[in-house]
PDB file of C-alpha atoms in Angstrom:
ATOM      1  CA  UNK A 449    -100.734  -7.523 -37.073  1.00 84.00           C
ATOM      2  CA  UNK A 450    -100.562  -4.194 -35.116  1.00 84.00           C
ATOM      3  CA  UNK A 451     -97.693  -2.278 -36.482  1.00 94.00           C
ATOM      4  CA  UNK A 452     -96.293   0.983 -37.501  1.00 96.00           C
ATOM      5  CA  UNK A 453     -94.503   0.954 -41.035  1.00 97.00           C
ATOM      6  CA  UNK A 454     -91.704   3.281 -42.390  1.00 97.00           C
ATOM      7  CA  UNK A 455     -90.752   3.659 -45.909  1.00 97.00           C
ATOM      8  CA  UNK A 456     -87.617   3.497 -47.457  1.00 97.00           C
ATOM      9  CA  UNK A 457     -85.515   1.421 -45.534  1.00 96.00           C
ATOM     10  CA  UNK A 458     -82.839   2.524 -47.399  1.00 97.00           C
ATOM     11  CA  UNK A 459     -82.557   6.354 -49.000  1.00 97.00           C
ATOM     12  CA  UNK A 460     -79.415   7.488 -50.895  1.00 97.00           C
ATOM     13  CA  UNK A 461     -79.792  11.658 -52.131  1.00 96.00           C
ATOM     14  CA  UNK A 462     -77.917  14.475 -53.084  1.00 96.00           C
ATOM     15  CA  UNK A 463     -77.482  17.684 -50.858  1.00 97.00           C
ATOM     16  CA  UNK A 464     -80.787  19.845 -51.012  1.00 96.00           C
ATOM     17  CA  UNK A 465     -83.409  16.962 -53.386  1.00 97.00           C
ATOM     18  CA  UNK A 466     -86.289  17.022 -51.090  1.00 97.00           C
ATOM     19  CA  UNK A 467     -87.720  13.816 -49.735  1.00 97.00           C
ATOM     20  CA  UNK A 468     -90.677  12.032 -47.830  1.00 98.00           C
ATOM     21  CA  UNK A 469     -90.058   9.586 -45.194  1.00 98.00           C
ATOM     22  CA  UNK A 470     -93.412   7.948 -45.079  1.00 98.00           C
ATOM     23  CA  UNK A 471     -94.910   6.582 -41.494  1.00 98.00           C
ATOM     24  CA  UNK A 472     -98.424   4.545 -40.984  1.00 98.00           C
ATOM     25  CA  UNK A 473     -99.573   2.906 -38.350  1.00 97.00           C
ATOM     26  CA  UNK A 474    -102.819   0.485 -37.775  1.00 96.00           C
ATOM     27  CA  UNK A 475    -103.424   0.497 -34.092  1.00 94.00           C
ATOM     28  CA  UNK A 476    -105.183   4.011 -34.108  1.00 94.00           C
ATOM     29  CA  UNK A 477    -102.528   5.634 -31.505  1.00 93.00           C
ATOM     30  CA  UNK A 478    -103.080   8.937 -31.223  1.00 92.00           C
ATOM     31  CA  UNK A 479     -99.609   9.879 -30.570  1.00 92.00           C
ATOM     32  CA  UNK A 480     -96.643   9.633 -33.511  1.00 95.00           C
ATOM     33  CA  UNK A 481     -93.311  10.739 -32.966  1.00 96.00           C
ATOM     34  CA  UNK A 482     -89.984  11.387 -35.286  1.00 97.00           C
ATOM     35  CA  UNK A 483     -86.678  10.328 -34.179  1.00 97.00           C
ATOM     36  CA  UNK A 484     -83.268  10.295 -35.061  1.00 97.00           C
ATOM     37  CA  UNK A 485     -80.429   7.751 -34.067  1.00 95.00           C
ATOM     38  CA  UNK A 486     -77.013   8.641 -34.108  1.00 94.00           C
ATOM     39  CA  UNK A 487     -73.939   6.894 -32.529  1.00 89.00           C
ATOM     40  CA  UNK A 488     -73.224   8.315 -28.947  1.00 86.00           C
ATOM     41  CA  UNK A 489     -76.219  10.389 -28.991  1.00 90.00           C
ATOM     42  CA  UNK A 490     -78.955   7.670 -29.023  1.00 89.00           C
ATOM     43  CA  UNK A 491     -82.461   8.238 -29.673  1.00 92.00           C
ATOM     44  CA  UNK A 492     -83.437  12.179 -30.241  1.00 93.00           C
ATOM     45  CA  UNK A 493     -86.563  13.471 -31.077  1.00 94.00           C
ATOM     46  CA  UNK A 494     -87.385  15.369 -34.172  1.00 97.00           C
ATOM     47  CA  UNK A 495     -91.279  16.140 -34.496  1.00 97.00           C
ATOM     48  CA  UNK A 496     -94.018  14.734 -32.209  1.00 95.00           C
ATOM     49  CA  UNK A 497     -97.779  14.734 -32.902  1.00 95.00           C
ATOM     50  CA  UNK A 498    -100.871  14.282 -30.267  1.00 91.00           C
ATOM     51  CA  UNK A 499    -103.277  14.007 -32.539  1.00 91.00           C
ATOM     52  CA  UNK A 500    -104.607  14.816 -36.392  1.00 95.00           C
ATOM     53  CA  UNK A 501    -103.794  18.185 -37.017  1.00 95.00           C
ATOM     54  CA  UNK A 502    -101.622  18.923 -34.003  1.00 93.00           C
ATOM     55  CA  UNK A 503     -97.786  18.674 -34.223  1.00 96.00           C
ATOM     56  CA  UNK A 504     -94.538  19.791 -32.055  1.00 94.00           C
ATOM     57  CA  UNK A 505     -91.341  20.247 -31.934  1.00 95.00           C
ATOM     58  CA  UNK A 506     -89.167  18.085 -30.525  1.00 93.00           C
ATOM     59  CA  UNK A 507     -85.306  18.332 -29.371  1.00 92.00           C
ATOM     60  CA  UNK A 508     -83.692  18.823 -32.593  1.00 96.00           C
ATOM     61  CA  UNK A 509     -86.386  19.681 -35.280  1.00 98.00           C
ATOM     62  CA  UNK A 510     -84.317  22.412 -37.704  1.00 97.00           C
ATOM     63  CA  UNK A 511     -84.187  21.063 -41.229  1.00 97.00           C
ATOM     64  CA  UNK A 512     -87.414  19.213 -40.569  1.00 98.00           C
ATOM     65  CA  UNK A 513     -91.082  18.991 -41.249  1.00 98.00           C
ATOM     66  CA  UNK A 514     -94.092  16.800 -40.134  1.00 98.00           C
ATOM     67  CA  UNK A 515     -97.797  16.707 -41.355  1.00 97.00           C
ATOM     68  CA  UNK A 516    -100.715  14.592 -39.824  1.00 97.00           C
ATOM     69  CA  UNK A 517    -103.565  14.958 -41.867  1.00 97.00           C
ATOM     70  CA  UNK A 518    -105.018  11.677 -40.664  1.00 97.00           C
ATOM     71  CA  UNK A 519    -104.635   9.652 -37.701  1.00 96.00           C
ATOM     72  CA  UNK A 520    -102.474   6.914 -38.927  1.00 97.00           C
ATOM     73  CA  UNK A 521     -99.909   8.647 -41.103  1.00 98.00           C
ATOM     74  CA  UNK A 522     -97.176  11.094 -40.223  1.00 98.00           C
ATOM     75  CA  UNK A 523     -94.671  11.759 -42.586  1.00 98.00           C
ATOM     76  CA  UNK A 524     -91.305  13.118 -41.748  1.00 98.00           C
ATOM     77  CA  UNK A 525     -90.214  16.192 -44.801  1.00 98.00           C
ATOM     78  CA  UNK A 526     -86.775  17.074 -45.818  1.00 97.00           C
ATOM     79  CA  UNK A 527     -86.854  19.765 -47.765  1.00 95.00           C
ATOM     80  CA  UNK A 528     -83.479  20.393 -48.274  1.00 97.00           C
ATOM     81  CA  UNK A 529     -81.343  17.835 -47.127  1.00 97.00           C
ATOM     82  CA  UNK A 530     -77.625  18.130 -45.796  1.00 97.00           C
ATOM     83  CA  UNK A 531     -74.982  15.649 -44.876  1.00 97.00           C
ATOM     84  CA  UNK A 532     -75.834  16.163 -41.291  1.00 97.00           C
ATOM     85  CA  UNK A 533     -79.063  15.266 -41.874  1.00 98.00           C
ATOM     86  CA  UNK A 534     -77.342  12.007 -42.912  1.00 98.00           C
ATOM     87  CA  UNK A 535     -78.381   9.335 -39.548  1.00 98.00           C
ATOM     88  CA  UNK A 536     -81.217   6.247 -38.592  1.00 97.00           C
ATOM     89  CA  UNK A 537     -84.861   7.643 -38.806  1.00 98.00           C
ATOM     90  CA  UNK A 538     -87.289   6.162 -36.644  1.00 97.00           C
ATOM     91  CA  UNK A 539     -91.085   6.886 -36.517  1.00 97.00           C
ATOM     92  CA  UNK A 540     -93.083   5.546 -33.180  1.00 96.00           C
ATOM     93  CA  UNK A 541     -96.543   5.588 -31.731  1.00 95.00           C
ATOM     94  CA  UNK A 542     -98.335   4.994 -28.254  1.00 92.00           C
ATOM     95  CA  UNK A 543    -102.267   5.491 -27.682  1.00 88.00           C
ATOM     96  CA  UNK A 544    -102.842   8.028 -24.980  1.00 70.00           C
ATOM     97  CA  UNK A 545    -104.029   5.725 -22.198  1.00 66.00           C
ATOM     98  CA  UNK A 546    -101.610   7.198 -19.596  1.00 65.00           C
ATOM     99  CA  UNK A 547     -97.870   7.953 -18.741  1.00 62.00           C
ATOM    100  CA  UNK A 548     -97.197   4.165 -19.193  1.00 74.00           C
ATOM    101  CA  UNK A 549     -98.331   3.725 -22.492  1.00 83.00           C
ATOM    102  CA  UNK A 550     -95.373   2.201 -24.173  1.00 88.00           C
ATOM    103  CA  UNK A 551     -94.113   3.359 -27.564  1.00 92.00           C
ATOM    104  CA  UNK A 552     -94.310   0.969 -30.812  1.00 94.00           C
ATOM    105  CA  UNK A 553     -91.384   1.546 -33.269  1.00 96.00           C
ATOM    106  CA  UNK A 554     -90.983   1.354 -36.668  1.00 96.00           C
ATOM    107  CA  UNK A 555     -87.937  -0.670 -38.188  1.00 95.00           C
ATOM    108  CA  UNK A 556     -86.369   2.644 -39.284  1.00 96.00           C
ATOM    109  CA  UNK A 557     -84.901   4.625 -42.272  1.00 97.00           C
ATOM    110  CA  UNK A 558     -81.294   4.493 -42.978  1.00 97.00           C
ATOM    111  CA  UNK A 559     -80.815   7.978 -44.907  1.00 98.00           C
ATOM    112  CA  UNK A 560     -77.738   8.758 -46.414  1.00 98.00           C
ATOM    113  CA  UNK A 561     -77.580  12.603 -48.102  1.00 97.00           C
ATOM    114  CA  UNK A 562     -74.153  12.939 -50.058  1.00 96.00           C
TER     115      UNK A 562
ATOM    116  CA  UNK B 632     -87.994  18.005 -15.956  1.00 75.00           C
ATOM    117  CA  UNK B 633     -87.202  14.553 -16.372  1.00 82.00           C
ATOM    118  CA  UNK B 634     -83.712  12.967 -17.522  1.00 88.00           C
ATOM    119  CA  UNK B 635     -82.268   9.112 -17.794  1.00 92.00           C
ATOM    120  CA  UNK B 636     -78.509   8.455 -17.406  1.00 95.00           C
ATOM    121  CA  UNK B 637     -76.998   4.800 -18.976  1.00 95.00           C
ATOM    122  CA  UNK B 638     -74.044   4.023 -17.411  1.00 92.00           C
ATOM    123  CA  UNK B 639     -71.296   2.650 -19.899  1.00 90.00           C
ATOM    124  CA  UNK B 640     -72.252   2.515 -23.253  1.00 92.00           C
ATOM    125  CA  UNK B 641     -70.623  -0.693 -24.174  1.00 95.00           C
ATOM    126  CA  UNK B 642     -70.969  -3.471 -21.227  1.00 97.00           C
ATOM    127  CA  UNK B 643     -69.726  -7.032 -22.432  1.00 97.00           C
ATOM    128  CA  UNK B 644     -69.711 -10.033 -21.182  1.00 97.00           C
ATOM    129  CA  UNK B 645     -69.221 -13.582 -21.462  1.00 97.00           C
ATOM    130  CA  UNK B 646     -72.385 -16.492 -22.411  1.00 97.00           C
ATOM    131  CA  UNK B 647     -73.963 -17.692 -19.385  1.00 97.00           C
ATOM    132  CA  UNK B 648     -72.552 -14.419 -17.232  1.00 98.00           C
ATOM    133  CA  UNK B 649     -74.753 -11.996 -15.304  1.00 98.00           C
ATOM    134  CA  UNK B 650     -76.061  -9.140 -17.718  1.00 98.00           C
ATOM    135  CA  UNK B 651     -76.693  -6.140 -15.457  1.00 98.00           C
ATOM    136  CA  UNK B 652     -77.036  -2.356 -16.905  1.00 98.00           C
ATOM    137  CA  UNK B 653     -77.400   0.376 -14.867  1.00 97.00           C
ATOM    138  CA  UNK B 654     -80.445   3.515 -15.453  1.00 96.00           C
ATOM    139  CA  UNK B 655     -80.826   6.346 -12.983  1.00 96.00           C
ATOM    140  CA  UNK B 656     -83.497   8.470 -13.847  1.00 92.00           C
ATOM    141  CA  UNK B 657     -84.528  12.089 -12.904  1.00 87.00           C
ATOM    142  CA  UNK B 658     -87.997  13.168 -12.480  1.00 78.00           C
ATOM    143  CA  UNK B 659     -90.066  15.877 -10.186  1.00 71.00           C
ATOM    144  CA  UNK B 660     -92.592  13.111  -9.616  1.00 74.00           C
ATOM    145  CA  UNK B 661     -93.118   9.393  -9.285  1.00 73.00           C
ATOM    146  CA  UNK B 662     -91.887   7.909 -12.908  1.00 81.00           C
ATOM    147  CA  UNK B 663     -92.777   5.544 -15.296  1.00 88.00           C
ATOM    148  CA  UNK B 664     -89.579   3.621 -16.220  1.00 91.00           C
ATOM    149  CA  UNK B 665     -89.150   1.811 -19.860  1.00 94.00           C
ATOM    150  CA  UNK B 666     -86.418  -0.671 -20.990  1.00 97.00           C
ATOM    151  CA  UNK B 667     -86.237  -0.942 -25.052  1.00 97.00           C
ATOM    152  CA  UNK B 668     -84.348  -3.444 -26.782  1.00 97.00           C
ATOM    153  CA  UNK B 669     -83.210  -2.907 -29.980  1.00 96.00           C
ATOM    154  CA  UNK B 670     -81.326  -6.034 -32.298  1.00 94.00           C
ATOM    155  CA  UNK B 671     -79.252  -5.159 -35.062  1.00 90.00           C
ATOM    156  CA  UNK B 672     -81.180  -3.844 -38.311  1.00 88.00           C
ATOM    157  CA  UNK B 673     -84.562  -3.405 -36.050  1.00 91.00           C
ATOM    158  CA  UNK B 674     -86.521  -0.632 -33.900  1.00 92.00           C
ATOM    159  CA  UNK B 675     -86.579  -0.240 -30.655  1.00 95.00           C
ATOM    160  CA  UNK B 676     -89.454  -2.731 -28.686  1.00 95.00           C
ATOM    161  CA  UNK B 677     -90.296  -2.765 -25.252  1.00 94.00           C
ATOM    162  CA  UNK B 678     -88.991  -5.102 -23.033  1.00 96.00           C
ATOM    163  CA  UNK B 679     -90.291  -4.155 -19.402  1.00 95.00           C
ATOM    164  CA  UNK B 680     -91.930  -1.241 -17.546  1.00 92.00           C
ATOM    165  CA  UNK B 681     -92.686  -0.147 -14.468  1.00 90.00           C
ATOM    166  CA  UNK B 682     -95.832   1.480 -13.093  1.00 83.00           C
ATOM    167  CA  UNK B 683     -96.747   1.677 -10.079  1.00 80.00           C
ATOM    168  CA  UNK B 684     -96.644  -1.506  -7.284  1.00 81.00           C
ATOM    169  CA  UNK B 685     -94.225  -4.465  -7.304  1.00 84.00           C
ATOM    170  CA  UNK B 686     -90.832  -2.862  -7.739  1.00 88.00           C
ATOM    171  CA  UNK B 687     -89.547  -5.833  -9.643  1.00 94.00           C
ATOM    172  CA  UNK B 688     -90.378  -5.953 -13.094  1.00 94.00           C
ATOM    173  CA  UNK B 689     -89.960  -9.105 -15.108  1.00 95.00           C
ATOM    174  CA  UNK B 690     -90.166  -8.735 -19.188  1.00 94.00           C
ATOM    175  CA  UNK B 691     -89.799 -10.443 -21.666  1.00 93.00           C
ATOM    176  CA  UNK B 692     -86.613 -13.094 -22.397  1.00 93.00           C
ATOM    177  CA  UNK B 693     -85.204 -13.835 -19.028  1.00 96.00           C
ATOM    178  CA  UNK B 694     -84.603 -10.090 -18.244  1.00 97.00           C
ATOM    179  CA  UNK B 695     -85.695  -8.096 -15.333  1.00 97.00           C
ATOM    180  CA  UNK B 696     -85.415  -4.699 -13.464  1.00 97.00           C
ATOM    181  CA  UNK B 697     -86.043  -3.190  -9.968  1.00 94.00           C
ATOM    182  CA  UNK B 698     -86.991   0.291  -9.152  1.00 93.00           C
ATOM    183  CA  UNK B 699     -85.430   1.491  -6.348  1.00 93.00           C
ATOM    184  CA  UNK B 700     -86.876   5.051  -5.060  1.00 89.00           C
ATOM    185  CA  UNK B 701     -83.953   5.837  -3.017  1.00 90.00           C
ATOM    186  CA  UNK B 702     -81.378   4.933  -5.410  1.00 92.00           C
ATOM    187  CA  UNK B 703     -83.226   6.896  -8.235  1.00 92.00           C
ATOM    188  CA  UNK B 704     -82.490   3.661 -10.142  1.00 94.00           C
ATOM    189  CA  UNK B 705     -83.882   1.054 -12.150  1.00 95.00           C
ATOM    190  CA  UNK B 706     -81.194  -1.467 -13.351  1.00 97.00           C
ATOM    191  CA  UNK B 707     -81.794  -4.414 -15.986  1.00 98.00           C
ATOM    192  CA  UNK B 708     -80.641  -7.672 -14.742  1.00 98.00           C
ATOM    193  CA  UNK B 709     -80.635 -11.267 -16.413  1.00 98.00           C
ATOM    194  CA  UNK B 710     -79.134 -13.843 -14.879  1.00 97.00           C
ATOM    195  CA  UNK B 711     -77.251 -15.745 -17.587  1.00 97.00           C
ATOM    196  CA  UNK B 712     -76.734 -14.029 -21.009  1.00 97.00           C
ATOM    197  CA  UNK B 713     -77.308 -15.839 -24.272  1.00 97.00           C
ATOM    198  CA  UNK B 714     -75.800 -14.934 -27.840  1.00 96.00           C
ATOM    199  CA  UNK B 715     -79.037 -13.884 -29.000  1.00 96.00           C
ATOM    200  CA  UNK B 716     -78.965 -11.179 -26.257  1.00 97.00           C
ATOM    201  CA  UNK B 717     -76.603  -8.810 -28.120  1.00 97.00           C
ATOM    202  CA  UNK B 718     -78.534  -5.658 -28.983  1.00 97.00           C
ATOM    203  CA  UNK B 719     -78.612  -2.229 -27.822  1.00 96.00           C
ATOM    204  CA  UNK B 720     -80.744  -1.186 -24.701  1.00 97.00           C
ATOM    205  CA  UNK B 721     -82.550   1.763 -23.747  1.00 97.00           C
ATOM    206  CA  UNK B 722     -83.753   2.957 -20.739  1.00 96.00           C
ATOM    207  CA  UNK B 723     -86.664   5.793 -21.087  1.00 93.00           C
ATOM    208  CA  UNK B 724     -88.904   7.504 -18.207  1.00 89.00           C
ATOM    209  CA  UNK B 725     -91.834   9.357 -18.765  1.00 84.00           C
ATOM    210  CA  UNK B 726     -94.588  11.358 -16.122  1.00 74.00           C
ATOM    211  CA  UNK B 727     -92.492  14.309 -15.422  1.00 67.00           C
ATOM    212  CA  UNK B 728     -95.148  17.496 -15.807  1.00 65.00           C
ATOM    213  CA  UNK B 729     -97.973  15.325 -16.587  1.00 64.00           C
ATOM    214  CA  UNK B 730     -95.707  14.923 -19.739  1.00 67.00           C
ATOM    215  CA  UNK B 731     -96.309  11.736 -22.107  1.00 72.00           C
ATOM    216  CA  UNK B 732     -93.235  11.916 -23.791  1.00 80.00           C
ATOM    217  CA  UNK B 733     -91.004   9.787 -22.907  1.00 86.00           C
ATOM    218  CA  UNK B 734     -87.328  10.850 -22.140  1.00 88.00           C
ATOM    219  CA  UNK B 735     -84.506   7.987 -23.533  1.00 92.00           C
ATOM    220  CA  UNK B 736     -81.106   7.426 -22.684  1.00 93.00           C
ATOM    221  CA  UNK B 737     -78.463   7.547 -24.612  1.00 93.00           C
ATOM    222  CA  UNK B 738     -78.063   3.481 -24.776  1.00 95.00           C
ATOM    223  CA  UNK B 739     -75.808   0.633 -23.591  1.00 96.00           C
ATOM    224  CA  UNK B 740     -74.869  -1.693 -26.328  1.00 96.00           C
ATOM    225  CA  UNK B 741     -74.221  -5.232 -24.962  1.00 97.00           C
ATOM    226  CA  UNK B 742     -71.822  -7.760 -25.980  1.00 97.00           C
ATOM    227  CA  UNK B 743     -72.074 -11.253 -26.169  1.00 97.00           C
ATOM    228  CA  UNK B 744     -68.836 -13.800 -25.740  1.00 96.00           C
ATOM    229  CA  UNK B 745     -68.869 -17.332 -26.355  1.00 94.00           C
TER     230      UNK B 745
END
């Protein structure tokens, strides 16, 4: 079943404990993409990547980092996390086809940094 | 540049009623227009696009949108809402700049009355 996976759903830390949000996907898409849902603000994005090795910044990417050493993972690094960091993670994908290549979605990662 | 505006970001109504929420996109060329659905505890997956040719777009579970070129719109209609239809929608566009990333909205949450 084609389908990109995100582990934890659920992730409870303390202020500044780094963590790994992991991301994998099987359809060999070579875009993945970070995002961040928060209420009234809907979908921003963190990191994107266009391929293995090459990564961006997004809208709001401070506080973040992204590695894609192979295709089908891209894992989303908080290396210090704050309470503002505190929000609903999601990690997409879309092969490169064209502009109307839709985007397949993770279920998401709840994070909650006390 | 490219930019989406949802109108309202609650819209409720009762079962059986018309479901209609409103997108107007901006973009510096011709777009490519996304509706995302999103249920409770999920991600986001794709319930229509639009390319390019028929202006009416049917997707997935009843619902359907039109692009309209001179209205800079492209609304989601369904004709009689169900329960099951309570999620949170998102319209995206992507093309601006030759750019694949998409641009979202900031969502309409609908609600379902029996």
């Amino acid at each position: 079943e084609a389908q990109v996976t995100q582990n934890p759903r659920y992730l409870i830390t303390v202020t500044g404990k780094k963590l790994t949000v992991t991301c994998s996907q099987n359809m060999n898409h070579e875009y993945m993409s970070w995002y961040r849902q928060d209420p009234g603000l809907g979908l921003r994005q963190i990191y994107y990547s266009m391929n293995v090795e090459v990564t961006d910044k997004g809208d709001v990417p401070e506080g973040y980092k992204v590695s894609r050493k192979e295709k089908r993972n891209f894992p989303l690094i908080l290396e210090s996390p704050s309470p503002n960091q505190t929000s609903l993670y999601f990690c997409a994908s879309s092969s490169l086809t064209g502009n109307n290549s839709p985007l397949h979605f993770g279920n998401g990662t709840r994070l909650t940094v006390t | 540049a490219q930019s989406v505006t949802q109108l309202g970001s609650h819209v409720s109504v009762s079962e059986g009623a018309l479901v209609l929420l409103r997108c107007n996109y901006s973009s510096s060329v011709p777009p490519y227009l996304f509706w995302y659905v999103q249920y409770p505890n999920q991600g986001l997956q794709l319930l229509l696009k639009y390319t390019t040719g028929a202006t009416l777009v049917k997707g997935i579970n009843g619902f359907e949108a039109e692009f309209k070129k001179s209205e800079t719109s492209f609304h989601l209609t369904k004709p009689s809402a169900h329960m099951s239809d309570a999620a949170e929608y998102f319209c995206a566009v992507s093309g601006s700049g030759g750019s694949y990333i998409p641009t979202f909205g900031r969502g309409t949450s609908l609600i379902v009355h029996p």
